[in-house]
Structures are given as C-alpha cells and as structure tokens.
mmCIF file of C-alpha atoms and ligand atoms in Angstrom:
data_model
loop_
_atom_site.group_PDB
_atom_site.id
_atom_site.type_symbol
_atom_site.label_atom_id
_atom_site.label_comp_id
_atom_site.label_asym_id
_atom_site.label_seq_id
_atom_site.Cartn_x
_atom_site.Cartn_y
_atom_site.Cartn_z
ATOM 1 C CA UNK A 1 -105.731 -0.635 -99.141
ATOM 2 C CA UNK A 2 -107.931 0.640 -102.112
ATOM 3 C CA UNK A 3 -107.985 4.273 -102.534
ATOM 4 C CA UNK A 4 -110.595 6.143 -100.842
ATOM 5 C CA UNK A 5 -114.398 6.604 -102.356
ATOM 6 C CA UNK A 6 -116.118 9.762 -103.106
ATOM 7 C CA UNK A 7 -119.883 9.108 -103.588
ATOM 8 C CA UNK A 8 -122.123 11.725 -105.813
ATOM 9 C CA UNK A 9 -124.639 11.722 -108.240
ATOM 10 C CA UNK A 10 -125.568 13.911 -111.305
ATOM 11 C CA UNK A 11 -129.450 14.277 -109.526
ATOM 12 C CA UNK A 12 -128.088 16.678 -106.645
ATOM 13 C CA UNK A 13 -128.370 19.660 -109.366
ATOM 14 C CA UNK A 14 -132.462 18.942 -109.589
ATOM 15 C CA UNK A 15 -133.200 19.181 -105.838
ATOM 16 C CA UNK A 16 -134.250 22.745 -106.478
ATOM 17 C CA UNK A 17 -135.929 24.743 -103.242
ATOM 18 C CA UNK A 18 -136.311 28.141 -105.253
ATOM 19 C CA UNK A 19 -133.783 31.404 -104.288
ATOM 20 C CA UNK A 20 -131.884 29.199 -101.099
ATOM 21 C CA UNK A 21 -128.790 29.380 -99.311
ATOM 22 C CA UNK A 22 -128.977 25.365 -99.897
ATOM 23 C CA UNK A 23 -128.369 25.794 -104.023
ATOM 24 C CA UNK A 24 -127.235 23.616 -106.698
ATOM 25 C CA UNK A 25 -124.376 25.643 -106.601
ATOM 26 C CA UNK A 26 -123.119 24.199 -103.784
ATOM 27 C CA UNK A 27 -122.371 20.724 -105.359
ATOM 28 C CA UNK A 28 -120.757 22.304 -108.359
ATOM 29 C CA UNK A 29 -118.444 24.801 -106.436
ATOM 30 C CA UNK A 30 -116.952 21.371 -104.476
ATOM 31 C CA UNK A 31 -116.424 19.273 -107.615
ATOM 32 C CA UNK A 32 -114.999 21.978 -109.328
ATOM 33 C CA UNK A 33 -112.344 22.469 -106.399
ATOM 34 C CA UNK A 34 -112.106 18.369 -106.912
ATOM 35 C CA UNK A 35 -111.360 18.797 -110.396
ATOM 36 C CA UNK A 36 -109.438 21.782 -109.966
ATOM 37 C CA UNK A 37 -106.928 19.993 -107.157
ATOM 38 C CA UNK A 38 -106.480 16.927 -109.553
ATOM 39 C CA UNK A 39 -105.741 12.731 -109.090
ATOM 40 C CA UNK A 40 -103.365 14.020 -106.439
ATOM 41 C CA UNK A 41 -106.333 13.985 -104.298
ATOM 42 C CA UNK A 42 -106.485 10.452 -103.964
ATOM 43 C CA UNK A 43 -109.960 9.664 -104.171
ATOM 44 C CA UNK A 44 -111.765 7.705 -106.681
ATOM 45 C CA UNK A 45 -115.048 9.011 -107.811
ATOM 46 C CA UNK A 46 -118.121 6.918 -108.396
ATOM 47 C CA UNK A 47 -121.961 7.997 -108.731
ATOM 48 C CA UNK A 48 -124.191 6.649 -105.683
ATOM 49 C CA UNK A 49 -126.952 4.483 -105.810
ATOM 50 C CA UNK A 50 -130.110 5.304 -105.074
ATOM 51 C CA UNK A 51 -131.743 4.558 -102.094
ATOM 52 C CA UNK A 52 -134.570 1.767 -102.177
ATOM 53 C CA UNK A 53 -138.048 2.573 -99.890
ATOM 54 C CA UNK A 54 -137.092 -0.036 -97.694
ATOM 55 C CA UNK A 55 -133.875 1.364 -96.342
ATOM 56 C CA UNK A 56 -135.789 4.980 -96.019
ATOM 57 C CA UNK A 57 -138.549 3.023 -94.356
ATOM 58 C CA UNK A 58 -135.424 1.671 -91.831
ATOM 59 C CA UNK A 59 -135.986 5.665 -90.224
ATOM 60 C CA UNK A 60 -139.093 7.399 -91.874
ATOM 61 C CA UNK A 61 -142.326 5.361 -91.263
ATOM 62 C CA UNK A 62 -143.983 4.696 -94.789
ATOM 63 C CA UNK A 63 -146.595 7.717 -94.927
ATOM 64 C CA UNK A 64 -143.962 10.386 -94.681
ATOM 65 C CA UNK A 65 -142.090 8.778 -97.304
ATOM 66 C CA UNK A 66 -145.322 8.614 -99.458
ATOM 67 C CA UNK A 67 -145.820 12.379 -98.952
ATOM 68 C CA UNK A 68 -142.668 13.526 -100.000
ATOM 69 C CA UNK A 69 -142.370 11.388 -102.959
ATOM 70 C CA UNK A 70 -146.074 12.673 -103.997
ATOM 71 C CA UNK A 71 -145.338 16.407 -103.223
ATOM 72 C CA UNK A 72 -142.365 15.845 -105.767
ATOM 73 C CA UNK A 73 -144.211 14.092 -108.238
ATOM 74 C CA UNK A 74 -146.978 17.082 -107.997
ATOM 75 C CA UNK A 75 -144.303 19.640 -109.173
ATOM 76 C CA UNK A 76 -142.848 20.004 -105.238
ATOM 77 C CA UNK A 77 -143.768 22.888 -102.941
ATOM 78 C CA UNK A 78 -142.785 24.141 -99.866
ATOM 79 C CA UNK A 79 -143.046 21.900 -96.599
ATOM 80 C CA UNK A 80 -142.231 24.527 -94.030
ATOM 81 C CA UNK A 81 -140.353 28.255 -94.315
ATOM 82 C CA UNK A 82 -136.837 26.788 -94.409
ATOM 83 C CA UNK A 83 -137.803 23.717 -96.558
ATOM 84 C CA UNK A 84 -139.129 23.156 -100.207
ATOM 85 C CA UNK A 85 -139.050 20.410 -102.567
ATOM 86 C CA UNK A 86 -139.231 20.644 -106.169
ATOM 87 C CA UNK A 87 -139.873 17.230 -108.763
ATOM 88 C CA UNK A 88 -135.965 16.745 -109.250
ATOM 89 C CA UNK A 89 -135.544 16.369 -104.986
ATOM 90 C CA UNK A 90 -136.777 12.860 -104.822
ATOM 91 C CA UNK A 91 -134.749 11.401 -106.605
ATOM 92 C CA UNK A 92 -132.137 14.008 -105.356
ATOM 93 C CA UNK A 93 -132.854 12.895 -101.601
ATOM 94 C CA UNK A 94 -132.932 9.183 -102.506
ATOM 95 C CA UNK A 95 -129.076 9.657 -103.494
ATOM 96 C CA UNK A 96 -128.861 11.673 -100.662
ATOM 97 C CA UNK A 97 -129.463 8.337 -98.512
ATOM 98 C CA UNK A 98 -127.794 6.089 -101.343
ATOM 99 C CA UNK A 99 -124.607 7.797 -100.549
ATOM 100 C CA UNK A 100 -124.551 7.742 -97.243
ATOM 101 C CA UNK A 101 -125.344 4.154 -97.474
ATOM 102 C CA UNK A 102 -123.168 3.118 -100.285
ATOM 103 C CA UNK A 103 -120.102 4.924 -98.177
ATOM 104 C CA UNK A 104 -121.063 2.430 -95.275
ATOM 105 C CA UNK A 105 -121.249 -0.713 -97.537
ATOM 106 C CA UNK A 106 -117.717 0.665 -99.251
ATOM 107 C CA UNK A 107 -116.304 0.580 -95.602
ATOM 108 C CA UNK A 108 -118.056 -2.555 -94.359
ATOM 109 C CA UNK A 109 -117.919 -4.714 -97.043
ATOM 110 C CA UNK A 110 -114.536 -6.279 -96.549
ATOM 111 C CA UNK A 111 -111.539 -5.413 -98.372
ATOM 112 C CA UNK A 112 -112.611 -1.686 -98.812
ATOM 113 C CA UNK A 113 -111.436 1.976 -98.630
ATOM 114 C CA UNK A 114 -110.309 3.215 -95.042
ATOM 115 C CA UNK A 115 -112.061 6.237 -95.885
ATOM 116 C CA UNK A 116 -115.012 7.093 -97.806
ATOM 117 C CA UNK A 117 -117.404 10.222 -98.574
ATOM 118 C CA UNK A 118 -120.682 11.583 -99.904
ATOM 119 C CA UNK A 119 -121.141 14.483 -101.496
ATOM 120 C CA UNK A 120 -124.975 15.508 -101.864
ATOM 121 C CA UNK A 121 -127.750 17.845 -101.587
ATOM 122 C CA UNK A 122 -130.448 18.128 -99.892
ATOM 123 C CA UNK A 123 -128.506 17.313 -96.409
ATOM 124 C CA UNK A 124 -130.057 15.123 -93.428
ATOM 125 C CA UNK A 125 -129.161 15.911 -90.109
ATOM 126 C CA UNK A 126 -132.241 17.829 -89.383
ATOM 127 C CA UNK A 127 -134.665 15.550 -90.796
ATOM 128 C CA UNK A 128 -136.769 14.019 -87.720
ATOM 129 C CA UNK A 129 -138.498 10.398 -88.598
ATOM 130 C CA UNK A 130 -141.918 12.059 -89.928
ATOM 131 C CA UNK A 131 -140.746 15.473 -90.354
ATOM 132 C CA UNK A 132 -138.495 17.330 -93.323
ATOM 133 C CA UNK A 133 -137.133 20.359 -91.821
ATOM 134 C CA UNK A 134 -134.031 22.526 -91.865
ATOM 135 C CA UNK A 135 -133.478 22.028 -95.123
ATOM 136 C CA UNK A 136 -133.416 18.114 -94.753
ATOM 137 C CA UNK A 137 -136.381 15.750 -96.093
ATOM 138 C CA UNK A 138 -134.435 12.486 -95.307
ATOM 139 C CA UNK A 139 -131.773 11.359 -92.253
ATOM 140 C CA UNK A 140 -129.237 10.399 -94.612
ATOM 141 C CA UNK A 141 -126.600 9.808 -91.617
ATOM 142 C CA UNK A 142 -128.562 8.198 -89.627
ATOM 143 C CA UNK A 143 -130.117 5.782 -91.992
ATOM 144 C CA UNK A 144 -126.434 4.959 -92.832
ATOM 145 C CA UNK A 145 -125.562 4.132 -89.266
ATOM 146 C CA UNK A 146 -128.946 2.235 -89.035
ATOM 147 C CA UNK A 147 -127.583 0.075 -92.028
ATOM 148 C CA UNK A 148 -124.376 -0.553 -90.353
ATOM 149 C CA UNK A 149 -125.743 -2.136 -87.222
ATOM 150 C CA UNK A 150 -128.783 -3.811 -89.166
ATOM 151 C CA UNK A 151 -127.480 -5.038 -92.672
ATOM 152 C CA UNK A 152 -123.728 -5.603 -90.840
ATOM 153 C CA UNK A 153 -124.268 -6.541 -87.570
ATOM 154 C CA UNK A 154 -122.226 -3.577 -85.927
ATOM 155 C CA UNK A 155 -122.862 -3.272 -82.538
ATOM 156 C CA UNK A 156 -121.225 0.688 -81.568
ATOM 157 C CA UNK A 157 -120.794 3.448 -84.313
ATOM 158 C CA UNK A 158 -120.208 6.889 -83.559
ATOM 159 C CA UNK A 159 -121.844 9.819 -85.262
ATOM 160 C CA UNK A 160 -119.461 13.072 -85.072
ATOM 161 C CA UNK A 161 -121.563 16.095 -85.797
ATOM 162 C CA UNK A 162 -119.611 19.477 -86.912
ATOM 163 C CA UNK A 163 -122.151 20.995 -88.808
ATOM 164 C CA UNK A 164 -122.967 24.633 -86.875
ATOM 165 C CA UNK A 165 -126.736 23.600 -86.157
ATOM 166 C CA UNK A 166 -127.560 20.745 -84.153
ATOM 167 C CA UNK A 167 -128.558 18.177 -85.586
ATOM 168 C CA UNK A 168 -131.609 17.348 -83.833
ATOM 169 C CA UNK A 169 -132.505 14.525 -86.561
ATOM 170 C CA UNK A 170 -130.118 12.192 -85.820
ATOM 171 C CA UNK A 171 -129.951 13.172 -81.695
ATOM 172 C CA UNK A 172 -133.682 12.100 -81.927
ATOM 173 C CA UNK A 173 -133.418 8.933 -83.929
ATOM 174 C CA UNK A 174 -130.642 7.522 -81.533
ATOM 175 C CA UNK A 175 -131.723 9.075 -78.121
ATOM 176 C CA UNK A 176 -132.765 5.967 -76.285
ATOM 177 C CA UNK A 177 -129.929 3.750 -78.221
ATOM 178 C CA UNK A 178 -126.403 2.413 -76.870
ATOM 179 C CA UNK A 179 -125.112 1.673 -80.536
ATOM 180 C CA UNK A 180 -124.742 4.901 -81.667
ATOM 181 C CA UNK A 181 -122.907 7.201 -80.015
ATOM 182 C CA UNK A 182 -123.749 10.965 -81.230
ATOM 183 C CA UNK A 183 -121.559 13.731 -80.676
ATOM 184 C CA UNK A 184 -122.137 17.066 -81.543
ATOM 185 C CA UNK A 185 -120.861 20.551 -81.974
ATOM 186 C CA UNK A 186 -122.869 23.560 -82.816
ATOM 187 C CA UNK A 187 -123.586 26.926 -82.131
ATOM 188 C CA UNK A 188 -126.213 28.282 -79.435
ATOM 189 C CA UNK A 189 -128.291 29.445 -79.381
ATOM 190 C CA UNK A 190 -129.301 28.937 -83.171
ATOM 191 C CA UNK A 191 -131.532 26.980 -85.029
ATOM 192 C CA UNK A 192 -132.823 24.570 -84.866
ATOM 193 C CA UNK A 193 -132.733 25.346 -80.678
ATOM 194 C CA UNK A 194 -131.889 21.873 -79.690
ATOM 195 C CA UNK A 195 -128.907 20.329 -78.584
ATOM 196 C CA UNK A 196 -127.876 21.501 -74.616
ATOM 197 C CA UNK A 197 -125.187 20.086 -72.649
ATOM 198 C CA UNK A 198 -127.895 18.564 -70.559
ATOM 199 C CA UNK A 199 -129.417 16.549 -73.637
ATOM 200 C CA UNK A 200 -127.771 13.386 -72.677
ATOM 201 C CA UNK A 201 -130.029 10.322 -74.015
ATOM 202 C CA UNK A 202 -131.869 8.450 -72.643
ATOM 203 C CA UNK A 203 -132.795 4.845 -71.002
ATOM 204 C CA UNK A 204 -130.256 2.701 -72.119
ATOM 205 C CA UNK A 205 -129.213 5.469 -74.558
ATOM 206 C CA UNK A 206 -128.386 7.739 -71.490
ATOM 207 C CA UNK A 207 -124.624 8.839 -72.145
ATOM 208 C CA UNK A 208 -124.122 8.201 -75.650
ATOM 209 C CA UNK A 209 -126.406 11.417 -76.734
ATOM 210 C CA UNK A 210 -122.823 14.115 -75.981
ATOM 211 C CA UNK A 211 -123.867 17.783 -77.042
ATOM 212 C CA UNK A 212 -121.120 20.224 -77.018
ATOM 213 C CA UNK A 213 -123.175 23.583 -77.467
ATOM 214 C CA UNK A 214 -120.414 26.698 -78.267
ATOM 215 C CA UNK A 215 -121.545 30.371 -78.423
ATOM 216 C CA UNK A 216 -121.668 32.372 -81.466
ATOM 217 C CA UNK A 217 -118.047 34.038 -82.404
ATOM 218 C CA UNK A 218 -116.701 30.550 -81.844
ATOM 219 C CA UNK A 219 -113.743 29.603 -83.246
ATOM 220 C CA UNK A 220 -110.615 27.587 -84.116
ATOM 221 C CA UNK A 221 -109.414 27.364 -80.422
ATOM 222 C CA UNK A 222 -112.868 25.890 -79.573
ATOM 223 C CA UNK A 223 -113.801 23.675 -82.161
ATOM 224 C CA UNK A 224 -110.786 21.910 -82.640
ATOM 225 C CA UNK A 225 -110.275 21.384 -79.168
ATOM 226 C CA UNK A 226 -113.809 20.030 -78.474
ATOM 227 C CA UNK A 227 -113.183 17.458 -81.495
ATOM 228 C CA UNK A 228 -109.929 16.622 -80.196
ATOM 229 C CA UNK A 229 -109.782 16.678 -76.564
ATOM 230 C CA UNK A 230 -113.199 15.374 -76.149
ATOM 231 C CA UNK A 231 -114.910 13.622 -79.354
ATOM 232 C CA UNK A 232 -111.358 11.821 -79.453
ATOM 233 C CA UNK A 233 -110.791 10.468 -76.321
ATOM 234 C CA UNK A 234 -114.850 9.887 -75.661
ATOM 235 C CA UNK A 235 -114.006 7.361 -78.968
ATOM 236 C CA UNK A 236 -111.229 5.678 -77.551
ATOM 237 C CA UNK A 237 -113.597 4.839 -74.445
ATOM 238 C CA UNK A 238 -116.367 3.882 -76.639
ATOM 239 C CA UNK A 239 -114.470 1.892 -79.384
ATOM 240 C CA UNK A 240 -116.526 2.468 -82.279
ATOM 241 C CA UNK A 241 -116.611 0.214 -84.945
ATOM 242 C CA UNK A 242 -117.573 2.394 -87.539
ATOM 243 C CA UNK A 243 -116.939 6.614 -87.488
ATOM 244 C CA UNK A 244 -118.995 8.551 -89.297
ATOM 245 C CA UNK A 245 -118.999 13.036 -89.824
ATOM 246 C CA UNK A 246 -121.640 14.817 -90.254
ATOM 247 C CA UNK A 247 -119.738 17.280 -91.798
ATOM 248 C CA UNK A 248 -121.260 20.878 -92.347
ATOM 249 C CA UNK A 249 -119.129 23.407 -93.091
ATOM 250 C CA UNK A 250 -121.393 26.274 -91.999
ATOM 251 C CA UNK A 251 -119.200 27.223 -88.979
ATOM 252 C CA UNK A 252 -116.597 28.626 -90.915
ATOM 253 C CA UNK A 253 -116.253 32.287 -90.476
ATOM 254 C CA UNK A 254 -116.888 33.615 -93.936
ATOM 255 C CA UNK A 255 -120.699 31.623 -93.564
ATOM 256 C CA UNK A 256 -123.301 33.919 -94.260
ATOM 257 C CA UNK A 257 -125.849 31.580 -91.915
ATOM 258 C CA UNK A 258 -124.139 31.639 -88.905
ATOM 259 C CA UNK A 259 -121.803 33.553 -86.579
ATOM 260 C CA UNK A 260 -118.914 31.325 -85.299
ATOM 261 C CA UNK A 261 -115.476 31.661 -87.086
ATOM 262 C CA UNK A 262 -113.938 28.231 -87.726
ATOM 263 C CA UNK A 263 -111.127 28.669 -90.333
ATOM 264 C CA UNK A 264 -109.968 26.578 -92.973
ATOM 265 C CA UNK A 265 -107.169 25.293 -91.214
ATOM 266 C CA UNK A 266 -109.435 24.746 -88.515
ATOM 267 C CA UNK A 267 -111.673 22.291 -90.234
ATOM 268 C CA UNK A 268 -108.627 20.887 -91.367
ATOM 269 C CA UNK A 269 -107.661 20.006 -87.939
ATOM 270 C CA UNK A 270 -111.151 18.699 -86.841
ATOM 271 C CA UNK A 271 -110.741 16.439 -90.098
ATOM 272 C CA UNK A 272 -107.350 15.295 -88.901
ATOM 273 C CA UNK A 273 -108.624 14.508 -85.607
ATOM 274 C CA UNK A 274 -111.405 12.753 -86.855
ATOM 275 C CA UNK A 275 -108.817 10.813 -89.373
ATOM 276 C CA UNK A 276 -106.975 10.247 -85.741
ATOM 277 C CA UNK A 277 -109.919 9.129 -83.538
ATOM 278 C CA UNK A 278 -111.329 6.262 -85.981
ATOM 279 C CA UNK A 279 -107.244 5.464 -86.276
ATOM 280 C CA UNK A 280 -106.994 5.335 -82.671
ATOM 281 C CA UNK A 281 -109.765 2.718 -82.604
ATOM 282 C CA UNK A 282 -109.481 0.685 -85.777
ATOM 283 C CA UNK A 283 -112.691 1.830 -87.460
ATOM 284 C CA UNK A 284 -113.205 3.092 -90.648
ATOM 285 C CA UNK A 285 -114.246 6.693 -91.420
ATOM 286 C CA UNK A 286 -116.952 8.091 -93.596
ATOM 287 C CA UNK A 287 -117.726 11.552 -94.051
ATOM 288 C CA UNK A 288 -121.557 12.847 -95.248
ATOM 289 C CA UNK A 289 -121.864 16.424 -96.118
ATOM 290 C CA UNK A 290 -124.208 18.790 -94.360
ATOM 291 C CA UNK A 291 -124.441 22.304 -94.550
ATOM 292 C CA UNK A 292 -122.046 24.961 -95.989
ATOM 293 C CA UNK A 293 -123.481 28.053 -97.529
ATOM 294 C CA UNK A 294 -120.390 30.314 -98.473
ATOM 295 C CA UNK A 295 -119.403 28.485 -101.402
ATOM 296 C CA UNK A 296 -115.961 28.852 -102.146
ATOM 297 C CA UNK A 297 -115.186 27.942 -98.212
ATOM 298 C CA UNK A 298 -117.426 25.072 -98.520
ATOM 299 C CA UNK A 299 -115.404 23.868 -101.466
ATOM 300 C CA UNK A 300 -111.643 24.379 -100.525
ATOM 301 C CA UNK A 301 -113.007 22.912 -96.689
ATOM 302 C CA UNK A 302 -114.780 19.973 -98.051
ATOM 303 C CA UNK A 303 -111.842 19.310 -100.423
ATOM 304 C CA UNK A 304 -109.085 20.058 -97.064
ATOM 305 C CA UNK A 305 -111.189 17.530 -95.701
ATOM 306 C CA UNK A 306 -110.830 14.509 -98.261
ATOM 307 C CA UNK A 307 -107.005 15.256 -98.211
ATOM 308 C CA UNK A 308 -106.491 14.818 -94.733
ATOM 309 C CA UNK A 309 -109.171 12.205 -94.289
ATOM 310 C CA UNK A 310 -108.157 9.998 -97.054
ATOM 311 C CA UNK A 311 -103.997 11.300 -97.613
ATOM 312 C CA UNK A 312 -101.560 8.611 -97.898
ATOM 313 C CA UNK A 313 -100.113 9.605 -94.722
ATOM 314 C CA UNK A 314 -101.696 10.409 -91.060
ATOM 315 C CA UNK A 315 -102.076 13.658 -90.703
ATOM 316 C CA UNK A 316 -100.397 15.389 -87.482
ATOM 317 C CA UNK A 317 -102.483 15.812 -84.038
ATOM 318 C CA UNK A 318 -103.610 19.447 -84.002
ATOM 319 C CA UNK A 319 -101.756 21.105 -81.289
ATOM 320 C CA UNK A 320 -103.688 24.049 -79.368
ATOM 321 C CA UNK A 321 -104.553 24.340 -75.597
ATOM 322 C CA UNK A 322 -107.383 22.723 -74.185
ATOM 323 C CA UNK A 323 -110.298 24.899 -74.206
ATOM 324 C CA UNK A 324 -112.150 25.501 -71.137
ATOM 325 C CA UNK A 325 -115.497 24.426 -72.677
ATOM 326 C CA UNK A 326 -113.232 20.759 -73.222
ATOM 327 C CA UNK A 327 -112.419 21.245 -69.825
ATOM 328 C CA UNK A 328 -116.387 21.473 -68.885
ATOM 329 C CA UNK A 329 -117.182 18.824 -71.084
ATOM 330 C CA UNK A 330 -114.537 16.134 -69.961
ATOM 331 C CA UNK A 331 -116.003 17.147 -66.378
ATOM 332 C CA UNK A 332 -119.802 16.308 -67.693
ATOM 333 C CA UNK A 333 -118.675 13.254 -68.891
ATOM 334 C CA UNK A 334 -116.617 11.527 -66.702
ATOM 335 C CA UNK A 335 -119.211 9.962 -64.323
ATOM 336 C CA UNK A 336 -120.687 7.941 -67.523
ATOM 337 C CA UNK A 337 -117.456 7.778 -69.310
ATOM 338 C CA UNK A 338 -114.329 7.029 -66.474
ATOM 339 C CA UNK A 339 -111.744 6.671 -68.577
ATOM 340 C CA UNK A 340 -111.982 10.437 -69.485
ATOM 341 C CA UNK A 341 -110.648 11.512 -65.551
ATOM 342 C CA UNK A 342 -107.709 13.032 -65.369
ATOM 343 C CA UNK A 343 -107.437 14.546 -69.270
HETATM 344 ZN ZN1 LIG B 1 -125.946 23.620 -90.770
#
C-alpha cells in the first residue's frame, strides 16, 4: 500500500487573525516536530490544492462565500470576537478545504494511502453553513465528507470529533442525515455551548448525531475510553466506509484554552483506537486538524498521531477500564444502536 499522505500548504502562515491563540505558529511548531522526527515517520508530504467555489458552495450557500472572500480582499477584519480574517486567510481557508478534500480523494481514489492527513489553519469544525465562528470561516471536515458521498458515491462515513469544543459546525450540517455518522467528545460546559448527550439528530438523521459531553478536569481515563469503548464499537455497528478525525488537540492538559487533561500518551491511544476502529471496518482513515493552542503539545501530539495512524504496524488496543461516562453512553445508545448491549 503507498505510504501515507500528509496534506499542507505554504498559505496557512498568511491566515493572520492579529495577537490569537490560533497563530501561524501553530503550523510551524508541527512541521518542525515533522522535520525534526525524520523519513522514519512514514508519511509523504505533498502541498494541497486549493479548494474550487463549487465544492465550498457543496456546504456554504454562495453569499457567505462572497463575503468572506470580499472581507479578505478588503484587507480582512474581524467577523465576530473570536474570529478575524486578514487578506492571506482566503486563500489560507481555501487550502483549508483543499486538504481536507484532497485527503478524501487520496483515500477514495483507488489504489491509495490507508491513511491520510491535513495539516492547516484556520480550522473548520465550528464553521456553521452561513456563519464563520470559533475561529473557523469554512467546514473543512464536513465539506470533505460531503465530497465522499457526492463525488464517490459513499453511502455511511463517520466523523470522529476529539477536538475539546464541540463542534457544532459539522453536528449542524449532518443533523437530519443517515450518511454521516458524527461522534463527538468535548468538554462542558465550554464554548461553543452545544453538543449534550440529548443532541441526537434528527428525522432520518436521529441516532447518528452521538455527543459524548465530559466535564472539565477530564482526562486520559475518560477520553480514551469514550473513543474506544464507544466511538469503536458504535463503528463496527455502523460500518463506515470512510473514517474521518476531527482532530484538535486542545484537550491536552498543558492547553491554555481549556481545562481537561488528556496526555500525550492519551491522544496517542485515541489515535490508535481510531487506527483500530476504521481497521475493524475496512475503511480508510483521514485525519483534519482542529484546534491545539499549546504549541509544543500540539506538535509532538499531532506528530504521535501520524505515527500511530499511519505506522507500518497496528498499533496495540489501549487497555484502561471502562469509564462510567462509556458505561452511560453505551446505555444511551443501545435502543438505536443494538448491537452495543451487553459491552
Ligand atoms: Zn477546539
């Protein structure tokens, strides 16, 4: 099988929202750790495309995409408290979607990677259809998974959120759809205040919206069991086609946004689980980036994560004790998904 693709482009450095948590820094601190680890990694590199207006039009209706792209060209300004653009972030976000997209054609496209990855800024998981916020202006994930049932014909893919906020984004975009399956853990309550257990979807979407809401102080023993004693066997009853990770890497305890405590190991783990669950089922796995604000964490974690997603050999199941928030969960679930009784 070829080796596994990371996608990234030079234009992630221009997205510039003024003194942010959500720098330019945060790109350079990962490839650095890419460089710095070596070919042992694994993955080939390659710069992203950039994403047409048709496949942003595929999510954001045409005069939101209009606005951003002229509040760029004007010099960029700020769209809400948490969210600015500057003239670089257009073509920054249009990578932003490229990648996501170009990891999904990688994986589709027939005699590709198992695994593949994108790497830019500004993230997407908060960014509703007409609406940048949280530091998002486009659904990068989501247009991805819209791609894969659209341009090849998929008919399930499952979204695994791990990013500490919810992302509300890509829970709105798929709420009334069977197809994708969206899973997510984050903290609560924190922004963006979305996300409760009782959030299931809706019409024929009801059951395949699963929020896993943990409290602040979170850690280890809670994330990595939700991913793996839930997200996993919720997959295995599901039978995605296609996996993809929303992976933030703002839960990690030395994260100056938020308050829960995952480790590195720990996001290790959820990465090995998620390497495990898209095993378990055949499916190919592609990882976007989200958030991640401390940035030497951020880079060893999103690194960890490319080694264990994309190592020549399957990583280990993490062992740990089912966590009693699992335990709710797999409760919760098991009247829409039966083949989770008894776990
Ligand atoms: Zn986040």
């Amino acid at each position: 099988m070829p080796a596994p693709v990371l996608l990234r482009h030079a234009s992630s450095a221009d997205h510039d929202p003024g003194p942010h948590p959500e720098q330019p820094a945060r790109i350079v601190a990962i490839e650095r750790e890419l460089v710095r680890r070596g070919p042992g990694l694994g993955w080939e590199t390659r710069d992203s495309s950039a994403a047409s207006r048709d496949v942003l039009e595929t999510i954001h209706p045409a005069p939101y995409v209009s606005f951003i792209e002229a509040l760029c060209a004007s010099g960029g300004g700020q769209i809400d408290l948490d969210t600015a653009v500057s003239r670089g972030s257009w073509l920054a976000a249009c990578h932003g979607v490229g990648g996501a997209c170009d990891a999904v054609d990688l994986l589709l496209g027939g005699d590709g990677p198992g695994a593949a990855a994108s790497a830019h800024r500004p993230p997407g998981h908060h960014a509703e259809p007409d609406r940048a916020m949280g530091f998002c202006l486009f659904a990068n994930i989501a247009i991805a998974a819209r791609r894969a049932l659209d341009v090849h014909g998929l008919e399930r893919v499952l979204v695994v959120d791990w990013d500490v906020h919810h992302g509300n984004g890509t829970n709105d975009i798929f709420r009334g759809s069977d197809q994708v399956l969206f899973a997510s853990i984050h903290g609560s309550p924190l922004y963006p205040g979305t996300g409760p257990a009782s959030d299931v979807g809706i019409g024929r979407g009801e059951g395949y919206t699963v929020n896993l809401p943990v409290p602040a102080g979170s850690g280890d023993e809670t994330w990595v069991s939700l991913v793996e004693h839930v997200v996993r066997p919720l997959a295995r009853a599901y039978e995605p086609q296609l996996v993809l990770v929303s992976a933030g890497f703002d839960a990690h305890v030395d994260d100056p946004l938020a308050g829960c405590r995952v480790s590195d190991a720990g996001f290790a783990a959820m990465a090995a689980s998620a390497r495990l669950l898209a095993e378990d089922v055949g499916a190919p796995l592609g990882i976007v980036l989200e958030g991640g604000y401390d940035l030497a964490a951020l880079a060893r974690c999103f690194a960890d994560t490319l080694e264990v997603a994309g190592g020549a050999t399957t990583p280990a199941a993490p062992d740990l004790p089912v966590h009693p928030l699992a335990t709710e969960a797999l409760a919760r679930l098991v009247a829409r998904w039966p083949a989770l009784s008894g776990l």
